């Protein structure tokens, strides 16, 4: 039975049109049978089965998150004249080139979420215009990574924050999405990048932990899967 299940899971992961896995990927990155003692075939079989389940979980995550919609909203909180005056109060003179002076992010409602719950990554951005370069094209990029392989990017989206003004100031930017039902539980790394005139100038990490249940105190409860 275990052998048939192993073959079925591997076959699903390998032929899924959204994700292309290879047996080498499985062996090198997910299969941990190398930790078993030499000659312990039972241990190796268990690790092979666990590896196949991990591959299938990655395939499910990629499929669901790829189809997930990321919404966005931007709002200017203060004009460039106001942030320029605040900058001069601390530094006397304005910079020659536009510069980011603040970039703070937070996750709403928090870092522990359940399937079907809306997640908002909110950014507070301040850009001071330069004396020689007043144009400030502000963009923000969000990338969501796999919970098993944290180097594997599942989805990304880039938003122009100040498309109407292309000027400095204080802006509030939001990315919002709802993690779909059926997504494997675990910690999903989320990285945001702030770009000024096409150059990445700052980054932030907003990892979220997906759990099946949250208690009355707001703490996540992982469901054990044997």
Short mmCIF file of C-alpha atoms in Angstrom, two decimals:
data_model
loop_
_atom_site.label_atom_id
_atom_site.label_comp_id
_atom_site.label_asym_id
_atom_site.label_seq_id
_atom_site.Cartn_x
_atom_site.Cartn_y
_atom_site.Cartn_z
CA UNK A 1 0.00 0.00 0.00
CA UNK A 2 2.79 2.41 0.96
CA UNK A 3 4.62 1.68 -2.28
CA UNK A 4 1.53 2.46 -4.37
CA UNK A 5 0.94 5.65 -2.41
CA UNK A 6 4.57 6.66 -2.88
CA UNK A 7 4.36 6.13 -6.63
CA UNK A 8 1.06 8.02 -6.85
CA UNK A 9 2.32 11.05 -4.95
CA UNK A 10 5.56 11.24 -6.91
CA UNK A 11 3.69 10.86 -10.19
CA UNK A 12 1.34 13.69 -9.26
CA UNK A 13 4.21 15.99 -8.37
CA UNK A 14 6.19 15.18 -11.46
CA UNK A 15 3.42 15.55 -14.05
CA UNK A 16 1.58 18.50 -12.48
CA UNK A 17 1.57 21.17 -15.24
CA UNK A 18 2.19 24.01 -12.81
CA UNK A 19 5.33 22.62 -11.20
CA UNK A 20 8.10 20.63 -12.82
CA UNK A 21 9.97 18.49 -10.28
CA UNK A 22 12.77 16.10 -11.10
CA UNK A 23 13.94 13.04 -9.25
CA UNK A 24 17.23 14.83 -8.67
CA UNK A 25 15.36 17.68 -6.92
CA UNK A 26 13.66 15.10 -4.74
CA UNK A 27 16.90 13.34 -3.86
CA UNK A 28 19.07 16.40 -3.30
CA UNK A 29 16.65 18.79 -1.60
CA UNK A 30 13.83 16.85 0.07
CA UNK A 31 14.76 13.19 0.52
CA UNK A 32 16.51 12.79 3.88
CA UNK A 33 17.13 9.06 3.71
CA UNK A 34 20.86 9.78 3.74
CA UNK A 35 20.50 10.29 7.52
CA UNK A 36 19.53 6.65 8.00
CA UNK A 37 22.10 4.11 9.14
CA UNK A 38 23.66 1.96 6.48
CA UNK A 39 21.52 -1.10 5.86
CA UNK A 40 18.44 0.30 7.67
CA UNK A 41 16.02 -0.14 4.77
CA UNK A 42 12.99 0.50 6.96
CA UNK A 43 14.27 3.97 7.85
CA UNK A 44 15.06 4.71 4.21
CA UNK A 45 11.58 3.63 3.10
CA UNK A 46 9.98 5.92 5.69
CA UNK A 47 12.10 8.86 4.57
CA UNK A 48 11.30 8.19 0.90
CA UNK A 49 7.59 8.30 1.75
CA UNK A 50 7.98 11.53 3.73
CA UNK A 51 9.93 13.05 0.84
CA UNK A 52 7.19 12.17 -1.63
CA UNK A 53 4.62 13.78 0.66
CA UNK A 54 6.75 16.94 0.86
CA UNK A 55 7.01 17.09 -2.93
CA UNK A 56 3.25 16.74 -3.25
CA UNK A 57 2.72 19.47 -0.63
CA UNK A 58 4.98 21.82 -2.58
CA UNK A 59 3.04 21.06 -5.77
CA UNK A 60 -0.25 21.84 -4.02
CA UNK A 61 1.11 25.09 -2.57
CA UNK A 62 2.44 26.26 -5.92
CA UNK A 63 -0.85 25.49 -7.67
CA UNK A 64 -3.01 27.26 -5.09
CA UNK A 65 -0.81 30.32 -4.56
CA UNK A 66 -0.21 30.78 -8.29
CA UNK A 67 -3.96 31.14 -8.77
CA UNK A 68 -4.35 33.37 -5.72
CA UNK A 69 -5.27 37.02 -6.41
CA UNK A 70 -3.21 39.79 -4.80
CA UNK A 71 -5.07 43.08 -4.42
CA UNK A 72 -3.42 46.43 -3.74
CA UNK A 73 -4.22 49.92 -2.53
CA UNK A 74 -2.07 53.06 -2.32
CA UNK A 75 -2.74 56.34 -0.58
CA UNK A 76 -0.72 59.52 -0.24
CA UNK A 77 -0.66 60.64 3.38
CA UNK A 78 1.55 63.72 3.06
CA UNK A 79 2.78 65.77 0.10
CA UNK A 80 6.46 66.15 -0.79
CA UNK A 81 6.54 69.72 0.59
CA UNK A 82 5.70 68.44 4.08
CA UNK A 83 8.27 65.63 4.12
CA UNK A 84 10.86 68.05 2.69
CA UNK A 85 10.30 70.46 5.58
CA UNK A 86 10.56 67.61 8.09
CA UNK A 87 13.80 66.47 6.47
CA UNK A 88 15.30 69.98 6.52
CA UNK A 89 14.42 70.35 10.19
CA UNK A 90 16.78 67.46 10.93
CA UNK A 91 19.37 67.80 8.15
CA UNK A 92 19.21 71.51 7.18
CA UNK A 93 19.57 70.84 3.45
CA UNK A 94 17.68 68.59 1.08
CA UNK A 95 19.53 65.72 -0.63
CA UNK A 96 20.62 66.18 -4.24
CA UNK A 97 18.92 62.90 -5.24
CA UNK A 98 15.53 61.62 -4.12
CA UNK A 99 15.95 59.39 -1.07
CA UNK A 100 13.85 56.98 1.00
CA UNK A 101 13.93 58.02 4.66
CA UNK A 102 11.35 55.56 6.03
CA UNK A 103 10.17 52.11 5.06
CA UNK A 104 8.21 50.15 7.66
CA UNK A 105 5.93 47.17 7.11
CA UNK A 106 3.47 45.24 9.23
CA UNK A 107 1.17 42.25 8.79
CA UNK A 108 -2.54 42.55 9.55
CA UNK A 109 -4.12 40.83 11.48
CA UNK A 110 -0.79 39.33 12.57
CA UNK A 111 1.73 36.67 11.63
CA UNK A 112 -0.49 33.70 12.49
CA UNK A 113 -3.38 33.15 10.06
CA UNK A 114 -5.85 30.47 9.01
CA UNK A 115 -7.03 29.43 5.54
CA UNK A 116 -9.70 31.77 4.17
CA UNK A 117 -8.51 34.70 6.31
CA UNK A 118 -7.50 37.92 4.59
CA UNK A 119 -3.87 38.96 5.04
CA UNK A 120 -2.72 42.56 4.55
CA UNK A 121 0.92 43.59 4.18
CA UNK A 122 0.89 47.32 4.91
CA UNK A 123 3.84 49.63 4.20
CA UNK A 124 4.63 53.13 5.41
CA UNK A 125 6.90 54.84 2.87
CA UNK A 126 8.54 58.27 2.99
CA UNK A 127 10.48 59.63 0.03
CA UNK A 128 12.16 63.04 0.10
CA UNK A 129 12.67 64.66 -3.32
CA UNK A 130 16.18 65.75 -4.31
CA UNK A 131 17.25 69.22 -5.38
CA UNK A 132 18.66 67.94 -8.67
CA UNK A 133 16.36 64.94 -9.13
CA UNK A 134 12.82 65.61 -8.00
CA UNK A 135 11.22 62.74 -9.89
CA UNK A 136 10.55 59.84 -7.55
CA UNK A 137 9.03 56.72 -9.09
CA UNK A 138 8.11 54.50 -6.14
CA UNK A 139 7.35 50.81 -6.60
CA UNK A 140 6.87 47.98 -4.15
CA UNK A 141 7.26 44.27 -4.91
CA UNK A 142 5.90 41.37 -2.86
CA UNK A 143 7.12 37.79 -3.16
CA UNK A 144 5.69 34.71 -1.41
CA UNK A 145 7.94 31.69 -0.90
CA UNK A 146 7.28 28.00 -0.32
CA UNK A 147 6.95 26.76 3.26
CA UNK A 148 9.17 23.72 2.61
CA UNK A 149 11.78 25.22 0.27
CA UNK A 150 12.23 28.83 1.38
CA UNK A 151 14.31 29.62 -1.72
CA UNK A 152 11.43 28.73 -4.06
CA UNK A 153 9.36 31.76 -5.05
CA UNK A 154 5.71 30.84 -5.54
CA UNK A 155 4.23 34.20 -6.54
CA UNK A 156 5.31 37.82 -6.94
CA UNK A 157 3.62 41.09 -7.78
CA UNK A 158 4.97 44.63 -8.30
CA UNK A 159 2.86 47.74 -7.73
CA UNK A 160 3.51 51.37 -8.70
CA UNK A 161 2.83 53.28 -5.49
CA UNK A 162 2.78 56.88 -6.77
CA UNK A 163 1.68 56.48 -10.37
CA UNK A 164 -0.52 59.59 -10.28
CA UNK A 165 2.04 61.99 -8.81
CA UNK A 166 5.49 60.46 -9.46
CA UNK A 167 6.56 62.70 -6.60
CA UNK A 168 7.96 62.28 -3.12
CA UNK A 169 5.87 62.32 0.05
CA UNK A 170 4.50 59.88 2.59
CA UNK A 171 2.54 56.94 1.19
CA UNK A 172 0.67 54.01 2.63
CA UNK A 173 0.69 50.95 0.40
CA UNK A 174 -1.16 47.70 0.96
CA UNK A 175 -1.03 44.24 -0.57
CA UNK A 176 -3.93 42.00 0.43
CA UNK A 177 -4.71 38.37 -0.29
CA UNK A 178 -6.60 35.42 1.16
CA UNK A 179 -4.73 32.16 1.64
CA UNK A 180 -6.88 29.47 -0.01
CA UNK A 181 -8.38 26.41 1.64
CA UNK A 182 -6.25 23.33 1.09
CA UNK A 183 -2.92 25.15 1.38
CA UNK A 184 -0.45 23.11 3.50
CA UNK A 185 0.16 24.54 6.96
CA UNK A 186 3.56 25.95 7.87
CA UNK A 187 5.57 29.16 7.73
CA UNK A 188 5.46 30.99 4.39
CA UNK A 189 8.22 33.60 4.00
CA UNK A 190 6.98 36.87 2.49
CA UNK A 191 9.49 39.43 1.27
CA UNK A 192 8.76 42.96 0.11
CA UNK A 193 11.14 45.20 -1.80
CA UNK A 194 10.95 48.96 -2.20
CA UNK A 195 12.18 50.37 -5.50
CA UNK A 196 12.99 54.03 -6.13
CA UNK A 197 13.43 54.98 -9.78
CA UNK A 198 13.89 51.33 -10.69
CA UNK A 199 16.49 50.50 -8.03
CA UNK A 200 15.86 48.32 -4.96
CA UNK A 201 16.60 50.51 -1.95
CA UNK A 202 15.07 48.57 0.94
CA UNK A 203 13.61 45.18 1.84
CA UNK A 204 11.43 43.74 4.59
CA UNK A 205 10.43 40.26 5.75
CA UNK A 206 6.85 39.53 6.79
CA UNK A 207 6.68 35.77 7.32
CA UNK A 208 3.28 34.29 8.10
CA UNK A 209 2.45 31.01 9.79
CA UNK A 210 -0.54 29.19 8.35
CA UNK A 211 -2.35 27.06 10.93
CA UNK A 212 -5.59 25.13 10.86
CA UNK A 213 -6.95 26.62 14.10
CA UNK A 214 -6.45 29.77 16.19
CA UNK A 215 -7.52 29.73 19.84
CA UNK A 216 -9.41 32.47 21.71
CA UNK A 217 -6.11 34.13 22.66
CA UNK A 218 -5.06 34.50 19.01
CA UNK A 219 -2.41 31.79 19.22
CA UNK A 220 -2.03 29.32 16.37
CA UNK A 221 -2.50 25.61 16.85
CA UNK A 222 -0.68 23.37 14.38
CA UNK A 223 -2.49 20.20 13.46
CA UNK A 224 -0.24 17.17 13.74
CA UNK A 225 0.01 15.10 10.57
CA UNK A 226 1.45 11.63 10.98
#
